[in-house]
Coordinates of C-alpha atoms and ligand atoms in Angstrom, one line a residue:
M197 CA 3.0 22.9 15.7
L198 CA 2.9 19.1 15.8
R199 CA 3.3 16.5 13.5
S200 CA 2.3 13.1 12.7
A201 CA 5.6 10.7 13.4
I202 CA 5.7 7.4 12.1
I203 CA 7.6 5.9 15.2
G204 CA 7.4 1.7 14.5
V205 CA 6.7 -0.2 11.6
G206 CA 6.2 -3.8 11.4
G207 CA 5.0 -6.0 8.5
F208 CA 3.7 -9.4 7.9
L209 CA 3.3 -11.9 5.0
P210 CA 1.3 -15.1 4.7
E211 CA 2.7 -17.9 4.8
T212 CA 1.9 -19.6 1.4
V213 CA 4.1 -18.5 -1.2
Q214 CA 2.9 -19.0 -5.2
T215 CA 6.1 -18.6 -7.6
N216 CA 5.2 -17.6 -11.1
E217 CA 5.6 -21.6 -12.2
D218 CA 3.4 -22.4 -10.0
L219 CA 0.6 -20.1 -11.4
A220 CA 2.0 -21.3 -15.3
K221 CA 1.1 -24.5 -14.1
F222 CA -3.2 -23.6 -14.2
V223 CA -3.3 -20.0 -15.9
D224 CA -1.9 -19.4 -19.6
T225 CA 1.1 -17.2 -18.8
S226 CA 4.7 -18.2 -18.5
D227 CA 8.0 -17.2 -15.6
A228 CA 9.3 -15.0 -18.7
W229 CA 6.2 -13.3 -19.7
I230 CA 5.6 -12.0 -15.8
Q231 CA 8.8 -11.0 -15.2
E232 CA 9.4 -9.0 -18.4
R233 CA 6.1 -7.0 -18.1
T234 CA 6.4 -6.4 -13.8
G235 CA 9.2 -7.4 -12.2
I236 CA 7.0 -10.0 -10.6
R237 CA 8.8 -13.4 -9.1
K238 CA 6.3 -14.6 -6.4
R239 CA 3.3 -13.5 -4.4
H240 CA 2.2 -14.3 -1.3
R241 CA -1.2 -15.4 -0.6
A242 CA -3.8 -16.1 2.3
R243 CA -4.9 -19.1 3.5
D244 CA -9.0 -19.7 2.9
D245 CA -9.3 -19.5 6.7
Q246 CA -7.4 -16.2 7.3
P247 CA -9.1 -12.9 6.7
V248 CA -7.2 -9.7 6.2
S249 CA -8.2 -9.2 9.8
D250 CA -5.7 -11.9 10.9
L251 CA -2.9 -10.0 8.2
A252 CA -3.7 -7.1 9.8
L253 CA -3.0 -8.0 13.3
E254 CA 0.3 -9.5 12.8
A255 CA 1.3 -6.8 11.6
S256 CA 0.2 -4.1 13.6
K257 CA 1.7 -7.0 16.8
R258 CA 4.8 -6.6 15.0
A259 CA 4.6 -2.5 14.8
L260 CA 3.2 -1.8 18.3
A261 CA 6.7 -4.0 19.5
A262 CA 9.3 -1.7 16.7
A263 CA 7.2 1.4 18.3
G264 CA 7.7 0.7 22.2
R265 CA 3.9 0.5 22.7
T266 CA 1.2 -2.2 23.5
A267 CA -2.3 -2.1 22.3
D268 CA -3.9 -0.7 25.3
Q269 CA -1.4 2.7 24.2
L270 CA -3.6 3.1 20.9
D271 CA -6.8 6.2 20.5
L272 CA -7.3 5.6 17.0
I273 CA -7.1 2.5 14.1
V274 CA -7.4 3.2 10.8
V275 CA -6.9 0.2 8.7
A276 CA -6.9 0.6 4.5
T277 CA -8.4 -2.1 2.3
T278 CA -10.3 -3.6 -0.5
T279 CA -11.1 -6.9 0.8
P280 CA -12.3 -6.4 4.8
D281 CA -13.6 -9.5 6.5
M282 CA -16.9 -8.3 6.0
T283 CA -19.4 -5.9 4.7
F284 CA -19.8 -4.6 8.0
P285 CA -18.0 -3.8 11.1
S286 CA -15.2 -2.9 9.4
T287 CA -11.7 -4.7 9.9
A288 CA -10.2 -1.7 12.2
S289 CA -13.6 -2.7 14.4
I290 CA -12.6 -6.3 13.8
L291 CA -8.6 -5.4 14.8
Q292 CA -9.5 -3.7 17.8
R293 CA -10.9 -6.5 19.3
K294 CA -8.0 -9.5 18.1
L295 CA -5.6 -6.9 19.2
G296 CA -7.3 -6.8 22.7
A297 CA -7.4 -2.2 22.4
P298 CA -9.9 -0.4 24.6
V299 CA -12.9 1.4 23.4
L300 CA -11.3 3.8 21.2
T301 CA -12.0 5.3 17.3
A302 CA -11.7 2.7 14.4
F303 CA -12.3 2.3 11.1
D304 CA -11.3 1.4 7.2
V305 CA -10.5 4.1 4.4
Q306 CA -11.6 2.3 1.1
A307 CA -9.0 4.0 -1.6
V308 CA -7.4 0.4 -3.3
C309 CA -3.8 1.1 -4.2
S310 CA -4.2 4.3 -2.1
G311 CA -5.2 3.2 0.7
F312 CA -2.0 4.1 2.8
V313 CA -1.6 7.3 1.8
Y314 CA -5.1 8.7 2.1
A315 CA -4.9 6.6 5.6
M316 CA -2.2 8.4 6.8
S317 CA -3.5 11.5 5.5
V318 CA -6.4 10.9 7.8
A319 CA -4.1 9.3 10.7
D320 CA -2.5 13.0 10.1
G321 CA -6.1 14.9 10.9
F322 CA -6.6 13.2 14.5
V323 CA -2.2 13.0 15.7
A324 CA -1.6 16.9 14.3
R325 CA -4.8 18.3 15.8
G326 CA -3.8 16.3 19.4
L327 CA -7.2 14.3 18.9
S328 CA -4.9 11.3 18.9
Q329 CA -1.7 10.4 21.0
C330 CA -1.6 7.1 19.8
A331 CA -2.2 6.4 16.3
L332 CA -2.7 2.8 14.1
V333 CA -2.4 2.9 10.8
V334 CA -2.5 -0.4 8.7
G335 CA -2.9 -1.1 4.7
A336 CA -4.0 -5.2 4.9
E337 CA -4.9 -7.2 1.9
A338 CA -6.1 -10.5 0.9
M339 CA -6.3 -9.5 -3.0
T340 CA -6.0 -13.1 -4.2
R341 CA -9.5 -13.4 -3.1
L342 CA -10.7 -11.0 -5.9
M343 CA -9.2 -12.6 -8.9
D344 CA -10.6 -14.4 -12.3
Y345 CA -7.7 -17.1 -12.5
T346 CA -9.1 -17.3 -16.2
D347 CA -7.6 -13.9 -16.7
R348 CA -4.3 -14.1 -16.9
G349 CA -3.8 -9.8 -17.6
T350 CA -4.8 -9.9 -13.9
C351 CA -4.5 -12.7 -11.9
V352 CA -0.5 -13.0 -12.2
L353 CA -0.3 -9.5 -10.3
F354 CA -1.4 -9.0 -7.3
G355 CA -0.4 -10.5 -3.6
D356 CA -1.6 -10.6 0.2
G357 CA -0.3 -9.3 2.7
A358 CA -0.1 -6.2 5.9
G359 CA 1.8 -3.3 7.1
A360 CA 1.3 -1.1 9.6
V361 CA 2.5 2.3 11.1
V362 CA 2.6 3.4 14.9
V363 CA 2.3 7.6 14.9
E364 CA 2.1 9.9 17.1
P365 CA 2.2 13.4 17.5
V366 CA 5.9 14.8 18.3
E367 CA 6.6 18.6 18.9
G368 CA 7.6 20.3 15.4
Q369 CA 9.6 23.9 14.7
G370 CA 6.9 23.9 11.8
T371 CA 10.1 23.7 9.0
T372 CA 11.0 21.0 7.0
A373 CA 14.1 19.3 9.5
D374 CA 10.9 18.1 11.3
R375 CA 10.0 14.8 12.0
G376 CA 6.4 13.2 11.1
L377 CA 4.0 14.0 7.9
L378 CA 5.6 17.3 5.9
G379 CA 3.0 16.8 3.4
F380 CA 0.5 15.0 0.9
S381 CA -2.0 15.1 -2.3
L382 CA -4.5 13.1 -2.5
R383 CA -6.3 12.6 -5.8
S384 CA -9.5 10.5 -7.5
D385 CA -11.0 10.6 -11.4
G386 CA -14.1 8.8 -10.9
T387 CA -14.7 9.2 -14.6
K388 CA -12.5 6.5 -15.0
Q389 CA -13.6 3.7 -13.3
D390 CA -13.7 1.4 -16.1
L391 CA -10.0 0.8 -15.9
L392 CA -10.0 -0.5 -12.3
Y393 CA -12.4 -2.0 -11.0
V394 CA -14.2 -5.2 -9.2
D395 CA -17.7 -6.3 -11.1
G396 CA -19.6 -7.0 -7.8
G397 CA -21.1 -5.3 -4.3
P398 CA -23.3 -5.8 -1.8
S399 CA -25.9 -2.8 -3.1
T400 CA -25.5 -4.2 -6.5
T401 CA -24.6 -7.3 -7.7
G402 CA -24.5 -8.7 -4.1
T403 CA -21.6 -10.2 -4.9
V404 CA -18.1 -10.3 -4.5
G405 CA -17.1 -10.1 -7.5
K406 CA -13.6 -10.3 -9.3
L407 CA -10.9 -7.6 -10.2
R408 CA -11.2 -6.2 -13.5
M409 CA -8.5 -3.6 -15.4
V410 CA -8.1 -2.3 -18.7
G411 CA -3.8 -3.2 -17.5
N412 CA -2.2 -0.9 -20.0
H413 CA -4.5 2.2 -19.7
V414 CA -3.6 2.0 -16.1
F415 CA 0.0 1.4 -17.2
K416 CA 0.1 5.0 -19.2
H417 CA -2.4 7.0 -17.2
A418 CA -0.2 5.8 -13.2
V419 CA 3.0 7.3 -14.6
V420 CA 1.7 10.9 -15.3
N421 CA -0.7 11.4 -12.6
I422 CA 1.6 9.6 -10.4
S423 CA 4.6 12.4 -11.1
E424 CA 2.0 14.9 -10.6
A425 CA 1.1 14.2 -7.5
V426 CA 4.7 13.2 -6.1
V427 CA 5.6 17.4 -6.9
S428 CA 2.2 18.7 -5.0
A429 CA 3.3 17.1 -2.4
A430 CA 6.9 17.8 -2.6
K431 CA 5.6 21.3 -2.9
V432 CA 3.1 21.7 0.3
A433 CA 5.9 19.7 2.6
G434 CA 8.4 22.7 1.1
V435 CA 11.0 19.9 0.0
E436 CA 12.4 19.0 -3.2
V437 CA 12.1 15.8 -4.9
S438 CA 16.3 15.7 -5.6
E439 CA 16.8 15.6 -1.6
V440 CA 14.3 12.3 -0.5
D441 CA 16.5 9.7 0.8
W442 CA 14.3 7.1 -0.2
F443 CA 11.5 6.7 -2.2
I444 CA 8.9 4.2 -1.5
P445 CA 6.3 3.5 -4.4
H446 CA 3.7 1.7 -4.3
Q447 CA 4.4 -1.9 -5.2
A448 CA 2.7 -2.9 -8.6
N449 CA 5.2 -3.1 -11.6
Q450 CA 8.7 -2.3 -12.1
R451 CA 8.3 -0.9 -15.3
I452 CA 5.8 1.6 -13.4
L453 CA 8.2 2.5 -10.4
K454 CA 11.2 3.5 -13.2
G455 CA 8.9 5.0 -14.9
V456 CA 7.8 7.3 -12.4
A457 CA 11.7 7.5 -10.4
D458 CA 12.8 8.7 -14.1
R459 CA 10.4 11.0 -15.1
L460 CA 11.3 12.4 -11.0
G461 CA 15.0 12.6 -11.5
I462 CA 15.0 9.8 -8.6
D463 CA 18.1 8.5 -8.8
E464 CA 17.4 3.8 -9.2
A465 CA 19.4 2.9 -5.9
K466 CA 17.1 5.1 -3.9
V467 CA 13.9 3.4 -5.1
I468 CA 12.2 1.0 -2.5
S469 CA 11.6 -2.3 -4.6
T470 CA 9.3 -5.1 -2.9
V471 CA 7.5 -6.2 -6.2
A472 CA 9.5 -8.8 -7.0
D473 CA 8.5 -10.9 -3.9
H474 CA 5.3 -9.5 -3.0
A475 CA 3.8 -8.4 -5.8
N476 CA 0.8 -5.6 -6.4
T477 CA -0.7 -5.9 -2.4
S478 CA -2.5 -3.0 -2.9
A479 CA -3.0 -0.7 0.2
A480 CA -0.6 -3.0 2.2
S481 CA 2.9 -2.3 -0.2
I482 CA 3.8 0.9 1.2
P483 CA 3.9 0.6 4.6
L484 CA 5.2 -3.6 3.8
A485 CA 8.3 -1.5 1.6
M486 CA 8.6 0.4 3.8
D487 CA 9.5 -2.3 6.9
V488 CA 11.6 -3.9 4.7
A489 CA 14.0 -1.7 4.5
V490 CA 13.8 -0.4 7.5
R491 CA 14.8 -3.3 9.3
D492 CA 17.4 -4.2 6.7
G493 CA 18.5 -0.9 7.7
R494 CA 18.8 1.3 4.2
I495 CA 15.8 3.9 5.9
K496 CA 17.7 5.5 9.5
P497 CA 15.9 8.4 11.5
G498 CA 15.9 11.8 10.1
D499 CA 15.4 10.2 6.8
L500 CA 12.8 11.9 3.9
L501 CA 10.4 9.4 2.5
L502 CA 8.2 9.7 -0.5
M503 CA 5.5 7.7 -0.4
E504 CA 2.9 7.3 -3.5
A505 CA 0.1 5.5 -5.5
M506 CA -2.2 4.9 -7.9
G507 CA -5.3 2.3 -7.8
G508 CA -8.6 1.8 -8.2
G509 CA -10.8 5.0 -8.4
L510 CA -9.1 5.8 -10.1
T511 CA -7.6 7.3 -7.1
W512 CA -4.0 8.3 -6.4
G513 CA -1.6 10.5 -4.1
A514 CA 1.8 11.1 -2.6
C515 CA 3.0 12.7 0.7
V516 CA 6.4 13.1 2.7
V517 CA 7.6 11.9 5.8
R518 CA 10.3 12.6 7.6
Y519 CA 11.4 9.7 9.6
Ligands
LIG1 N1 0.8 -14.3 -19.8 C1 1.0 -14.3 -20.7 N2 0.6 -12.9 -21.9 C2 0.0 -12.0 -21.1 C3 0.2 -12.4 -19.5 C4 0.4 -13.0 -18.8 N3 -0.3 -13.3 -17.4 N4 -1.4 -11.3 -19.7 C5 -1.8 -10.4 -20.8 N5 -0.9 -11.8 -22.1 C6 -0.6 -11.1 -22.8 C7 -1.8 -9.9 -23.6 O1 -3.0 -11.2 -23.8 C8 -1.4 -9.4 -25.3 O2 -1.3 -10.8 -26.2 P1 -1.6 -10.2 -27.6 O3 -1.0 -9.4 -27.8 O4 -1.6 -11.8 -28.2 O5 -3.4 -9.8 -27.3 C9 -0.3 -8.7 -24.7 O6 -0.1 -10.1 -23.4 C10 0.1 -7.3 -23.9 O7 -1.1 -7.1 -23.3 P2 -0.8 -5.7 -22.4 O8 -2.1 -5.7 -21.4 O9 -0.8 -5.3 -23.8 O10 0.7 -5.9 -21.8 P3 1.4 -4.8 -21.1 O11 2.7 -4.7 -21.5 O12 0.6 -3.4 -20.9 O13 1.3 -5.3 -19.1 C11 0.4 -5.2 -17.2 C12 0.2 -5.4 -19.0 C13 1.5 -5.6 -16.8 C14 -1.2 -5.6 -17.0 C15 0.4 -3.5 -16.9 O14 -0.3 -3.4 -18.6 C16 0.5 -3.2 -16.2 O15 1.3 -3.2 -15.2 N6 -0.5 -2.3 -16.1 C17 -0.8 -0.9 -14.6 C18 -1.4 -2.5 -13.1 C19 -1.6 -1.3 -12.1 O16 -0.2 -0.4 -11.9 N7 -2.3 -1.2 -11.7 C20 -2.6 -0.4 -10.9 C21 -3.2 -0.5 -9.2 S1 -4.1 -1.6 -9.1 C22 -5.1 -1.9 -8.4 O17 -5.2 -0.4 -7.7 C23 -6.0 -2.5 -7.6

């Protein structure tokens, strides 16, 4: 059977860094509060003339280089983003042009912070059916564009960045020893929309809008819901959570990361955490964290990876991948 294997990963963070102290100069907050409640120390911020497709482009080039592939070999691009360059065309189509990739299948996936997990499952629908021989899956966000800097409960939490993986079909035996995506679970509960949303859109206000969140309610949902999705994805994959080598959660808040890991009995040493340096980069956070851990040598070929996320929708999900 065909499996969808990640053969290269890349990440990109815009050059401008904003520390908690920088924010405290114009927001009623403090480094101590942000670190204690979230674990965040700093975040990267895209320049006004740096659209999300530019962040995606750099991450994609790095993923292609790591995979030993070139843009002309791609036949599918899926971009998970909630901060596209434009209402249309899709950021995936813009990225295709900037990469100089040939005519291929390209589209965006919108599941907010869960976008990368959703996009991996979508790509798997092409790759594992033999419909794509070389796919690029990207999570790219400029979340700082959606911040209301008079709302200290949200504006300190988010950052910008992009992460990308190259995914190709590999022959597997249908066992948990196979390389590639072994299982996933995806969830959405639209009745929880008011807990986390952006108060604008093309067919409502005609504006982009600002992010609104009832943080403590989202927090409570996160730990319980994510744990259920993780257990479900592990069951589909046929593995025990205890077998996982590396846990790569969506990087929203260090307390959520710890809460989920504790609930699932995952050792803290197996948790990849970049939230201190990246903050919450929404759909980009998982591939960015994976990129860090692949490049520093923690994640090695053959390792079993568990990824999970939760975001606006509310949406959430998890996937199990053997790297
Ligand atoms: N600086 C200082 N004080 C602050 C700040 C700040 N930046 N923000 C809030 N406070 C204050 C509040 O005003 C409140 O003060 P009060 O008690 O005088 O009213 C107090 O801190 C406590 O506020 P809470 O919101 O209850 O704080 P909490 O401990 O819940 O932490 C946080 C807030 C960090 C937002 C947390 O709830 C959280 O991380 N939630 C989940 C976020 C998340 O995971 N989102 C999902 C992904 S995002 C996406 O999908 C787009």
